[in-house]
mmCIF file of C-alpha atoms in Angstrom:
data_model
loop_
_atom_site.group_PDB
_atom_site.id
_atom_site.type_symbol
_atom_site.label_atom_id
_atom_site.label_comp_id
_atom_site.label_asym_id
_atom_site.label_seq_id
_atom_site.Cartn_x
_atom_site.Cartn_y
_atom_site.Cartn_z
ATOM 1 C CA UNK O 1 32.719 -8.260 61.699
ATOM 2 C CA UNK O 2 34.811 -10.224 59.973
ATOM 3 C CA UNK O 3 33.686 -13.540 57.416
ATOM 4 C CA UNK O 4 36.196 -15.428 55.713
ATOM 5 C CA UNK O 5 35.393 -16.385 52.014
ATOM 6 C CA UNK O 6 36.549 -19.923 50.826
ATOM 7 C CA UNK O 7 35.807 -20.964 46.912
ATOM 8 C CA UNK O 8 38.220 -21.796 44.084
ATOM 9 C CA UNK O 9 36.277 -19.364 41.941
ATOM 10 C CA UNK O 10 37.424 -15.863 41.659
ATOM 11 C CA UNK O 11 33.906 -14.877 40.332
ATOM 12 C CA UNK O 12 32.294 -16.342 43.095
ATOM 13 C CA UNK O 13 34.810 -14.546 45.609
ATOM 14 C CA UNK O 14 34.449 -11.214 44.121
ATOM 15 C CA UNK O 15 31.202 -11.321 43.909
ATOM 16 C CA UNK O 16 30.519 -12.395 47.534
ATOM 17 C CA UNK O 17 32.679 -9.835 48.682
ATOM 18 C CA UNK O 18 30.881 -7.356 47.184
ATOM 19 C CA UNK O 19 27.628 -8.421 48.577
ATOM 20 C CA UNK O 20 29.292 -9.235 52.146
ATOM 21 C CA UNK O 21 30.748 -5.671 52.104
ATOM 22 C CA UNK O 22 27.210 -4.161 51.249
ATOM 23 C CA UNK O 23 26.120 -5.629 54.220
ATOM 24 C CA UNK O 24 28.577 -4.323 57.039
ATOM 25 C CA UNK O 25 31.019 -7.044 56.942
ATOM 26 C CA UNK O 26 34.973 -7.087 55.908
ATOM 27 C CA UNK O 27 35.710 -10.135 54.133
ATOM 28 C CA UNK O 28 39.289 -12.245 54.093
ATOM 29 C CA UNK O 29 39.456 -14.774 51.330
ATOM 30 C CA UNK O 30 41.042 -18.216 50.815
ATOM 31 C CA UNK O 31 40.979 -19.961 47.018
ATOM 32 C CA UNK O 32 40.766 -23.580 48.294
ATOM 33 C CA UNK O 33 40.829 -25.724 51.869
ATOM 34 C CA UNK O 34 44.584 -25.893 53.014
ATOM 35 C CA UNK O 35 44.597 -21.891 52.214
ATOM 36 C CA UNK O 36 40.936 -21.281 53.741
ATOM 37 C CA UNK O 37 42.718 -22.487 56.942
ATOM 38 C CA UNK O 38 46.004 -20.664 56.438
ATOM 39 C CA UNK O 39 44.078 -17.372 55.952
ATOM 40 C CA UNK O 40 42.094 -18.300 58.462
ATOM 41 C CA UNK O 41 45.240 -18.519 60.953
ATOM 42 C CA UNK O 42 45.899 -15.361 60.420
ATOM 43 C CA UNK O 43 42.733 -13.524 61.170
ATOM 44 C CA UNK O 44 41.728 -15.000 63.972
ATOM 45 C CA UNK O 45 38.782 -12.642 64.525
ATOM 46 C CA UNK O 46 36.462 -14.407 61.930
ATOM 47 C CA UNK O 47 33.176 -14.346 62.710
ATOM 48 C CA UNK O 48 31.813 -16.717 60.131
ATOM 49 C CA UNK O 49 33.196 -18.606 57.405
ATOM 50 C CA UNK O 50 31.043 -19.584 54.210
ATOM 51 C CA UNK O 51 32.676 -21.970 52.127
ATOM 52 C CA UNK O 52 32.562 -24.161 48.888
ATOM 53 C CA UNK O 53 32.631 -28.141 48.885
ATOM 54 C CA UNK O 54 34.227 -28.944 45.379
ATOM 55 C CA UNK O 55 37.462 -27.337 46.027
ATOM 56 C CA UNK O 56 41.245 -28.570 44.588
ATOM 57 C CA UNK O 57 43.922 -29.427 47.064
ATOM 58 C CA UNK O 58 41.798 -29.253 50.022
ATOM 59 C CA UNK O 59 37.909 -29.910 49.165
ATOM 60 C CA UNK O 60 35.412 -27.597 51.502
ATOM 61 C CA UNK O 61 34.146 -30.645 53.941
ATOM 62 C CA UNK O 62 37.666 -31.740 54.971
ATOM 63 C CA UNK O 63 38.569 -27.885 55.758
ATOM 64 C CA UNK O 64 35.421 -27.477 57.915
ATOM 65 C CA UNK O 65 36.071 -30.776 59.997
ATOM 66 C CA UNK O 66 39.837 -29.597 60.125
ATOM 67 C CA UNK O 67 38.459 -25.713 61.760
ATOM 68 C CA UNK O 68 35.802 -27.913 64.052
ATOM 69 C CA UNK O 69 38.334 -30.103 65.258
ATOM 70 C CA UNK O 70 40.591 -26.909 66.608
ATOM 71 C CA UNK O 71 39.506 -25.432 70.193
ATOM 72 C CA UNK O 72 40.383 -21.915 68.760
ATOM 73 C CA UNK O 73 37.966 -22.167 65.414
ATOM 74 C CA UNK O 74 35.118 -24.611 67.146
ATOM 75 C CA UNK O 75 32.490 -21.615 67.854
ATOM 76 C CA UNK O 76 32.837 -19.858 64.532
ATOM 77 C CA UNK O 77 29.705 -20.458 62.293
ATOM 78 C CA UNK O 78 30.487 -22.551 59.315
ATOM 79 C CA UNK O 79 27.978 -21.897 56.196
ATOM 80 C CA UNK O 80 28.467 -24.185 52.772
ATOM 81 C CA UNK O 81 27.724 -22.256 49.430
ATOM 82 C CA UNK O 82 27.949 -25.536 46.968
ATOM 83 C CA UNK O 83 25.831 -26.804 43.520
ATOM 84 C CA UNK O 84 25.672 -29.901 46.209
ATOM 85 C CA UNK O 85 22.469 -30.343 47.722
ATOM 86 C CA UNK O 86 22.493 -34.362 48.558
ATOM 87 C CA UNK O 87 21.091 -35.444 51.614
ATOM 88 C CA UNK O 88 24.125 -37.603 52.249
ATOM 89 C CA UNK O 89 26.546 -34.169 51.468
ATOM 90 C CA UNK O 90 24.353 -31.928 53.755
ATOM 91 C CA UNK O 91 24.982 -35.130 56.391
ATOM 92 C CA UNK O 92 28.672 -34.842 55.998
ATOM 93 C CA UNK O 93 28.305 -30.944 56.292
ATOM 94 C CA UNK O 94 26.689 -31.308 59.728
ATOM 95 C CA UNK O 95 28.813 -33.358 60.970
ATOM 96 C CA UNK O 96 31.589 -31.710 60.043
ATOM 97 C CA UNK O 97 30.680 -28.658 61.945
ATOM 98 C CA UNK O 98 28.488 -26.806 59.144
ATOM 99 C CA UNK O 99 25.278 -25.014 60.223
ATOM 100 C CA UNK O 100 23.353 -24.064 57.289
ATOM 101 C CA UNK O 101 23.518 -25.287 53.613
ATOM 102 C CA UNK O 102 23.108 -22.439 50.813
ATOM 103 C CA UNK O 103 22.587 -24.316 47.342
ATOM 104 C CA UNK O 104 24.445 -22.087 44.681
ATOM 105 C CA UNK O 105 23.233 -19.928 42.925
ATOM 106 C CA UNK O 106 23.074 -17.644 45.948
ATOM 107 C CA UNK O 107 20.832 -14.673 46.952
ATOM 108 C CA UNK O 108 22.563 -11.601 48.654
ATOM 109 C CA UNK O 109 19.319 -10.498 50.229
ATOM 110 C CA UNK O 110 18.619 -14.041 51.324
ATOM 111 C CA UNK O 111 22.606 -15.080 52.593
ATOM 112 C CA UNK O 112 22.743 -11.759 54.589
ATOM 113 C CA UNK O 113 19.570 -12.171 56.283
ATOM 114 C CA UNK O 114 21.045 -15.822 57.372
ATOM 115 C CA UNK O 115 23.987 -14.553 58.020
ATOM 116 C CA UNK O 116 22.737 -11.831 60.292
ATOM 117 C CA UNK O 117 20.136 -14.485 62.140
ATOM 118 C CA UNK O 118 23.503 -16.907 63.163
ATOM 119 C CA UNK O 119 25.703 -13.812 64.368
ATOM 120 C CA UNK O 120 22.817 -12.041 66.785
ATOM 121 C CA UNK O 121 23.080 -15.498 68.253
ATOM 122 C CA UNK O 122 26.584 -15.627 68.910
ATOM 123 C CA UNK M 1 18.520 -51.765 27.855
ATOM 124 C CA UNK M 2 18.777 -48.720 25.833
ATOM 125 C CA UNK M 3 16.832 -45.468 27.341
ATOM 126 C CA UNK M 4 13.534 -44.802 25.270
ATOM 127 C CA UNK M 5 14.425 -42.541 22.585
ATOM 128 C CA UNK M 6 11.577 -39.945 23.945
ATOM 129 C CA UNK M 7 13.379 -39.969 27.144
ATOM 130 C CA UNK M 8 16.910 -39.332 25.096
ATOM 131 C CA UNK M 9 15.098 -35.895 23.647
ATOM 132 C CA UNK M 10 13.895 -34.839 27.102
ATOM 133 C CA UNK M 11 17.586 -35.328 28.676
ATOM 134 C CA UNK M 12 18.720 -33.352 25.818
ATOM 135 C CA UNK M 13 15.973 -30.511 26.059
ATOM 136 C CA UNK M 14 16.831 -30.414 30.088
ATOM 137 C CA UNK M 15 20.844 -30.126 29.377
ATOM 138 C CA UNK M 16 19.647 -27.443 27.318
ATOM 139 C CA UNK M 17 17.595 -25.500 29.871
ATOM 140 C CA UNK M 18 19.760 -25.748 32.358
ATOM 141 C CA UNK M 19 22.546 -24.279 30.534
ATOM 142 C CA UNK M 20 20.449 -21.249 29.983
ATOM 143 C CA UNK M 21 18.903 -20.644 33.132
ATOM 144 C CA UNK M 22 22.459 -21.056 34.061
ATOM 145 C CA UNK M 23 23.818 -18.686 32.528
ATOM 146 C CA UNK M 24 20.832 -16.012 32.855
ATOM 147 C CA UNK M 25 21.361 -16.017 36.843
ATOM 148 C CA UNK M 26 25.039 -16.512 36.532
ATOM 149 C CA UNK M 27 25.682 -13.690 33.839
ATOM 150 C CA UNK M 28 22.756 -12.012 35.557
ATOM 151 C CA UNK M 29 20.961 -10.803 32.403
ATOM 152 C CA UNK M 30 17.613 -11.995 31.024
ATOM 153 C CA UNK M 31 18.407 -11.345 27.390
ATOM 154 C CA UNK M 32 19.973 -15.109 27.038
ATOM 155 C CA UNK M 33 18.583 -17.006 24.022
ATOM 156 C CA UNK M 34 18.829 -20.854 23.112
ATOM 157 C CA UNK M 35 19.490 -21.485 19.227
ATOM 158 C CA UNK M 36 21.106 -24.061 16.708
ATOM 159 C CA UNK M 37 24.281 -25.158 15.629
ATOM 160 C CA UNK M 38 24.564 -25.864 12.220
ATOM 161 C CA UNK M 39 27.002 -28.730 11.185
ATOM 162 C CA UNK M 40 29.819 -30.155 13.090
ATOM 163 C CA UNK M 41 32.580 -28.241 13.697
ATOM 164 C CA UNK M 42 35.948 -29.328 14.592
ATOM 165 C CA UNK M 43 36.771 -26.834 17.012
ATOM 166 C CA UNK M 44 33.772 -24.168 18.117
ATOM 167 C CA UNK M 45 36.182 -21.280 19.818
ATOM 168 C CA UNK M 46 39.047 -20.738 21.393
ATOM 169 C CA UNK M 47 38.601 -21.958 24.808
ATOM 170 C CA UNK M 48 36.532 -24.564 26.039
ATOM 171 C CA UNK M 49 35.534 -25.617 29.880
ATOM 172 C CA UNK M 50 34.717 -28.925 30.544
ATOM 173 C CA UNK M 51 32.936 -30.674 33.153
ATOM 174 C CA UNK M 52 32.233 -34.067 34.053
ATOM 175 C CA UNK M 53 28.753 -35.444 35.545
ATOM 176 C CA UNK M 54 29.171 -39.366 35.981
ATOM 177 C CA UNK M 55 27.536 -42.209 37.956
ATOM 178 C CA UNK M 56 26.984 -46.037 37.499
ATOM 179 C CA UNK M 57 23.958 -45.128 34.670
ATOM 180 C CA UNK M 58 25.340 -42.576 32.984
ATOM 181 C CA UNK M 59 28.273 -40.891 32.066
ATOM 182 C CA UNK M 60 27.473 -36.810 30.393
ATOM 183 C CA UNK M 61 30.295 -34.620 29.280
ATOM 184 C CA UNK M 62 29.071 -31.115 29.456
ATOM 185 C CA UNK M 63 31.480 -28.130 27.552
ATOM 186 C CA UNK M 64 31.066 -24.850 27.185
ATOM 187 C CA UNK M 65 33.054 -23.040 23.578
ATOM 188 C CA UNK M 66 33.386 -19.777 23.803
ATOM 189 C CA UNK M 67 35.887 -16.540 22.483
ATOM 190 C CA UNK M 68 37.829 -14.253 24.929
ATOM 191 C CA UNK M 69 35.812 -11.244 23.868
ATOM 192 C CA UNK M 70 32.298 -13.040 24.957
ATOM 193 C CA UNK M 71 33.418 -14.216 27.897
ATOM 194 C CA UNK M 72 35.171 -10.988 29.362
ATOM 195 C CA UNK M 73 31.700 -9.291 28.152
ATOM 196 C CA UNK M 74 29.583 -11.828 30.232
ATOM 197 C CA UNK M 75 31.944 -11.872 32.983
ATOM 198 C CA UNK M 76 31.937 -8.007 33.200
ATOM 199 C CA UNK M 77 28.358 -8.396 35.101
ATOM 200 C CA UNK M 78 29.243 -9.809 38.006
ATOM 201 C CA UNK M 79 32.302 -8.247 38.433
ATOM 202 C CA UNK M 80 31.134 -5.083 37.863
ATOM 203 C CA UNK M 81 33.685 -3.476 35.705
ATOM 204 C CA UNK M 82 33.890 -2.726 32.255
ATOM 205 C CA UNK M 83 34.622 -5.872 29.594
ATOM 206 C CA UNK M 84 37.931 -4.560 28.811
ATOM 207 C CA UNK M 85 39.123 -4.400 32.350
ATOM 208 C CA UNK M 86 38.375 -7.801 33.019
ATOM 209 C CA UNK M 87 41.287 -9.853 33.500
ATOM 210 C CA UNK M 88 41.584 -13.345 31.041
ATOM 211 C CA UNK M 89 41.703 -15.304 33.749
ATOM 212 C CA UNK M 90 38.532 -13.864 35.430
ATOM 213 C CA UNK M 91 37.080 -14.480 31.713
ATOM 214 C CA UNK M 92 37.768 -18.148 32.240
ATOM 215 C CA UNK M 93 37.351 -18.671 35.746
ATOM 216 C CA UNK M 94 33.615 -17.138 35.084
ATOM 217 C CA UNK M 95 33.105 -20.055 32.158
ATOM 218 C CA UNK M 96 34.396 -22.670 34.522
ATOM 219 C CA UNK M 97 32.061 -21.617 37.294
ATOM 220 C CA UNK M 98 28.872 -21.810 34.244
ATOM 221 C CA UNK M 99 29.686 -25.302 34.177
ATOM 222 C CA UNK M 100 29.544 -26.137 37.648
ATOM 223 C CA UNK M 101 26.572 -24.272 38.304
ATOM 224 C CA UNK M 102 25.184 -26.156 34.667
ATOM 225 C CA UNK M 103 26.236 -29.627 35.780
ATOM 226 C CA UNK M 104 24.981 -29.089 40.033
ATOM 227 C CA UNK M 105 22.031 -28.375 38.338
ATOM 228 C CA UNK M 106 21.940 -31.847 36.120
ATOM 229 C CA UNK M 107 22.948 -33.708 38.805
ATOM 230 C CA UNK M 108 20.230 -32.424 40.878
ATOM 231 C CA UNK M 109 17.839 -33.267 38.154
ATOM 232 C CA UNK M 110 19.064 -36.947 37.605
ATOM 233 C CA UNK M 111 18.411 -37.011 41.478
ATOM 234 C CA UNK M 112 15.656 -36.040 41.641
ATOM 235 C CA UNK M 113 14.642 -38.924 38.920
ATOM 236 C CA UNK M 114 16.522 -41.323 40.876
ATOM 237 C CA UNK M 115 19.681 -41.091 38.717
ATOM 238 C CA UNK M 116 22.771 -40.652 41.145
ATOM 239 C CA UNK M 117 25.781 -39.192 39.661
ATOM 240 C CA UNK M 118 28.895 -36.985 40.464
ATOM 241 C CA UNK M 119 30.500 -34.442 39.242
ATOM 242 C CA UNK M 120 34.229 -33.133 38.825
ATOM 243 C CA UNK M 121 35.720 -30.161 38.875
ATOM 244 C CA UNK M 122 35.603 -28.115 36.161
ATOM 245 C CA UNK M 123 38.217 -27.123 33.878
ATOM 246 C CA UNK M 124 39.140 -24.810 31.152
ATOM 247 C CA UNK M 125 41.674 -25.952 27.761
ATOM 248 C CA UNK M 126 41.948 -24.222 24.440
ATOM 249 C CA UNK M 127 39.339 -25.326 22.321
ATOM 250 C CA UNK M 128 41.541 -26.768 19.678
ATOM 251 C CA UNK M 129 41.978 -29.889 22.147
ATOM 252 C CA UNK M 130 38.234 -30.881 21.114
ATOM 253 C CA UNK M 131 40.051 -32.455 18.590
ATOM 254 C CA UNK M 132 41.643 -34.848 20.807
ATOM 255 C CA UNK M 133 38.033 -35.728 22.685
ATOM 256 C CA UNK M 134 36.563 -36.259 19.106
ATOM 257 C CA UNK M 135 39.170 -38.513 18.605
ATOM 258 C CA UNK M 136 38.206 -40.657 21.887
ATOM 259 C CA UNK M 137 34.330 -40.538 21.167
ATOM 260 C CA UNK M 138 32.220 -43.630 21.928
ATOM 261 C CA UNK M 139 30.743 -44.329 18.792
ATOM 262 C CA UNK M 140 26.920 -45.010 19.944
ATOM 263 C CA UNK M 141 27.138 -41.577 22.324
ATOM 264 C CA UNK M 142 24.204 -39.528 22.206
ATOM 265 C CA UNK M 143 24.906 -35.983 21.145
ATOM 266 C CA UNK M 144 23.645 -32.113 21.277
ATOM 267 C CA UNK M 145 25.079 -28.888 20.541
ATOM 268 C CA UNK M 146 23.441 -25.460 21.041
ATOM 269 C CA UNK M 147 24.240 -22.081 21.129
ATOM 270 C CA UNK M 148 23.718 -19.341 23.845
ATOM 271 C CA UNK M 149 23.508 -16.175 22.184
ATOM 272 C CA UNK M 150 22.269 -12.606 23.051
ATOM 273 C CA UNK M 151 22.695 -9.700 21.485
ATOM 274 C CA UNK M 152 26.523 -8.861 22.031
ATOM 275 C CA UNK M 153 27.436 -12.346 23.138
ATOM 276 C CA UNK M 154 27.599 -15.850 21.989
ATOM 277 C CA UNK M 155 28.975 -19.418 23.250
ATOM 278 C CA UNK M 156 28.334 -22.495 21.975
ATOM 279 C CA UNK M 157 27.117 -25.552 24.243
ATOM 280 C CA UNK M 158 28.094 -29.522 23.499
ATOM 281 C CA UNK M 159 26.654 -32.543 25.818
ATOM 282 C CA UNK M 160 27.867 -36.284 25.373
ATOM 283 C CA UNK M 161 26.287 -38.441 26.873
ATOM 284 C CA UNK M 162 26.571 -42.176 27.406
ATOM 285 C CA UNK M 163 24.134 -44.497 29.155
ATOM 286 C CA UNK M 164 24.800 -47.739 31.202
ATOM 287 C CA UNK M 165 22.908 -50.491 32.391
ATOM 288 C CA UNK M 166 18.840 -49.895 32.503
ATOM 289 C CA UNK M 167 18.713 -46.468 33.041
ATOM 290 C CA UNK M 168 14.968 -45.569 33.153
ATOM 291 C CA UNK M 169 14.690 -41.594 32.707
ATOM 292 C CA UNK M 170 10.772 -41.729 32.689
ATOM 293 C CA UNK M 171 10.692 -39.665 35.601
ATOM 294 C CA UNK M 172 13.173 -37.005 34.798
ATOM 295 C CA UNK M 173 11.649 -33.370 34.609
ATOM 296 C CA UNK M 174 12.964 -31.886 31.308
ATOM 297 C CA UNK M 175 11.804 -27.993 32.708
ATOM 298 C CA UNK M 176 13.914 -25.659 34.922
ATOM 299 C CA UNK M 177 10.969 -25.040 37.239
ATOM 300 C CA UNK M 178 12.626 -23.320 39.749
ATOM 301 C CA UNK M 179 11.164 -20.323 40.872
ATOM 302 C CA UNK M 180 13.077 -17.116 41.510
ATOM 303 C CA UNK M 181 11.905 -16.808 45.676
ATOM 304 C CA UNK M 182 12.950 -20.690 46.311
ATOM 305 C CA UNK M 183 16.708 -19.856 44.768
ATOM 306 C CA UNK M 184 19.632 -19.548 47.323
ATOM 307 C CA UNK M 185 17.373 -20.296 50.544
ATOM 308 C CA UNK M 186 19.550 -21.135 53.473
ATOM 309 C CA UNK M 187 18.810 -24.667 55.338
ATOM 310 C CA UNK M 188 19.701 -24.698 58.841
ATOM 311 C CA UNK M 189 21.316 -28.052 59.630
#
């Protein structure tokens, strides 16, 4: 299965990948919003996106309301990985099509297991 | 209304501990030590990364200085290769993500005492531009520097910080209490 990977940090990135790849998955990656959705054009087998809010060009909520919005994207599972944690933020994420809220720094162990939960259900 | 100097000293000591913890699960490695800076520097390394962490109460410039050498060693961790295949870029992309994680973590701490702020994206410049930003201090800022050292690395830390109206930090918890099994849980929305 396939999860596409949206933050502006490299570090992050690579070290998601890593942990995504330990886990079964192939990850695609995108370094802010508008390319999260251009990468995301092209693979249109994602399973699951997890992706940053504080982002440059495009920030992480506008992308996810942009991928909602679209009949083709709607089902896939949106997960924010963010130093946000705001009520108000996680309010915005929800309605902007996100389904669970991962307050960085992240746990591989922890992600996976969430991860794994959302995609036996879909 | 000026905050209490007590609560000044606790802001300070929770900058500080945040930085580490910061870096410990960032860099993951436990052999991260706080120490002191000894005089005031011009310029503290060669690169700097900057964030900003502002609301209507306060207004806290958080910077990392740091060499290429330490950074490509911390940044070899996560990336899993050796320090001199890291890439400089990946050096300073890994210092700008330190301050994000370092300022998330302040502004979930001002929260949390009732102190909303928000913060910007970080950034990385060569750290001979801290001459320019000494330049534009406020002269009544309250300021820290530190040093996060182990025993191959070192970067040093600088906060300045500037209060507004009555900002009443009584409440703020100075302590990284986190604990290790409540990091990184997912909420379902």
């Amino acid at each position: 299965m396939k999860i596409l990977v949206v933050d502006d940090s490299e570090t992050l990135r690579v070290q998601l990948k890593q942990d995504l790849e330990k886990g079964g998955f192939q990850v695609v990656e995108g370094v802010d919003g508008v390319n999260g959705i251009e990468v995301l054009e092209k693979n249109k087998d994602v399973a699951l996106i997890v992706c940053d809010v504080n982002m440059p060009n495009m920030d992480g909520l506008t992308m996810c309301s942009k991928v909602h919005q679209t009949a083709e994207f709607k089902a896939i599972p949106i997960f924010m990985l963010t130093t946000e944690s705001g009520p108000e933020m996680k309010a915005k994420g929800k309605e902007a099509g996100v389904i669970a809220w991962i307050t960085k720094p992240y746990v591989a162990e922890k992600m996976l297991a969430a991860i794994g939960k959302v995609l036996k259900k879909t | 209304m000026n905050p209490k100097q007590e609560d000044i000293q606790k802001l300070k000591r929770l900058v500080r501990n945040i930085s580490k913890s910061r870096l410990v699960l960032h860099g993951n490695r436990s052999d991260v030590e706080l120490g002191e800076i000894q005089g005031s520097p011009w310029v503290y390394a060669h690169w700097m990364s900057i964030i900003l962490v502002s609301g209507k109460d306060v207004k806290m410039i958080f910077k990392a200085h740091f060499m290429s050498k330490d950074a490509k060693l911390l940044a070899s961790v996560p990336y899993k290769k050796a320090s001199s295949a890291i890439r400089i870029e990946q050096a300073l992309d890994f210092m700008r993500e330190f301050c994000n994680l370092t300022a998330g973590a302040i502004k979930r701490s001002l929260s949390d005492a009732k102190v909303m702020t928000g913060v910007s994206l970080p950034l990385v410049t060569r750290g001979f531009d801290e001459v320019f930003f000494q330049a534009n201090q406020v002269k009544n800022n309250i300021f820290d520097q530190w040093r996060l050292h182990g025993p191959d690395f070192e970067i040093g830390c600088t906060v300045s910080i500037e209060t507004f109206e009555q900002i009443t930090l009584t409440s703020l918890n100075e302590n990284v209490d986190e604990k290790p099994e409540d990091l990184g849980e997912a909420e379902f929305l």
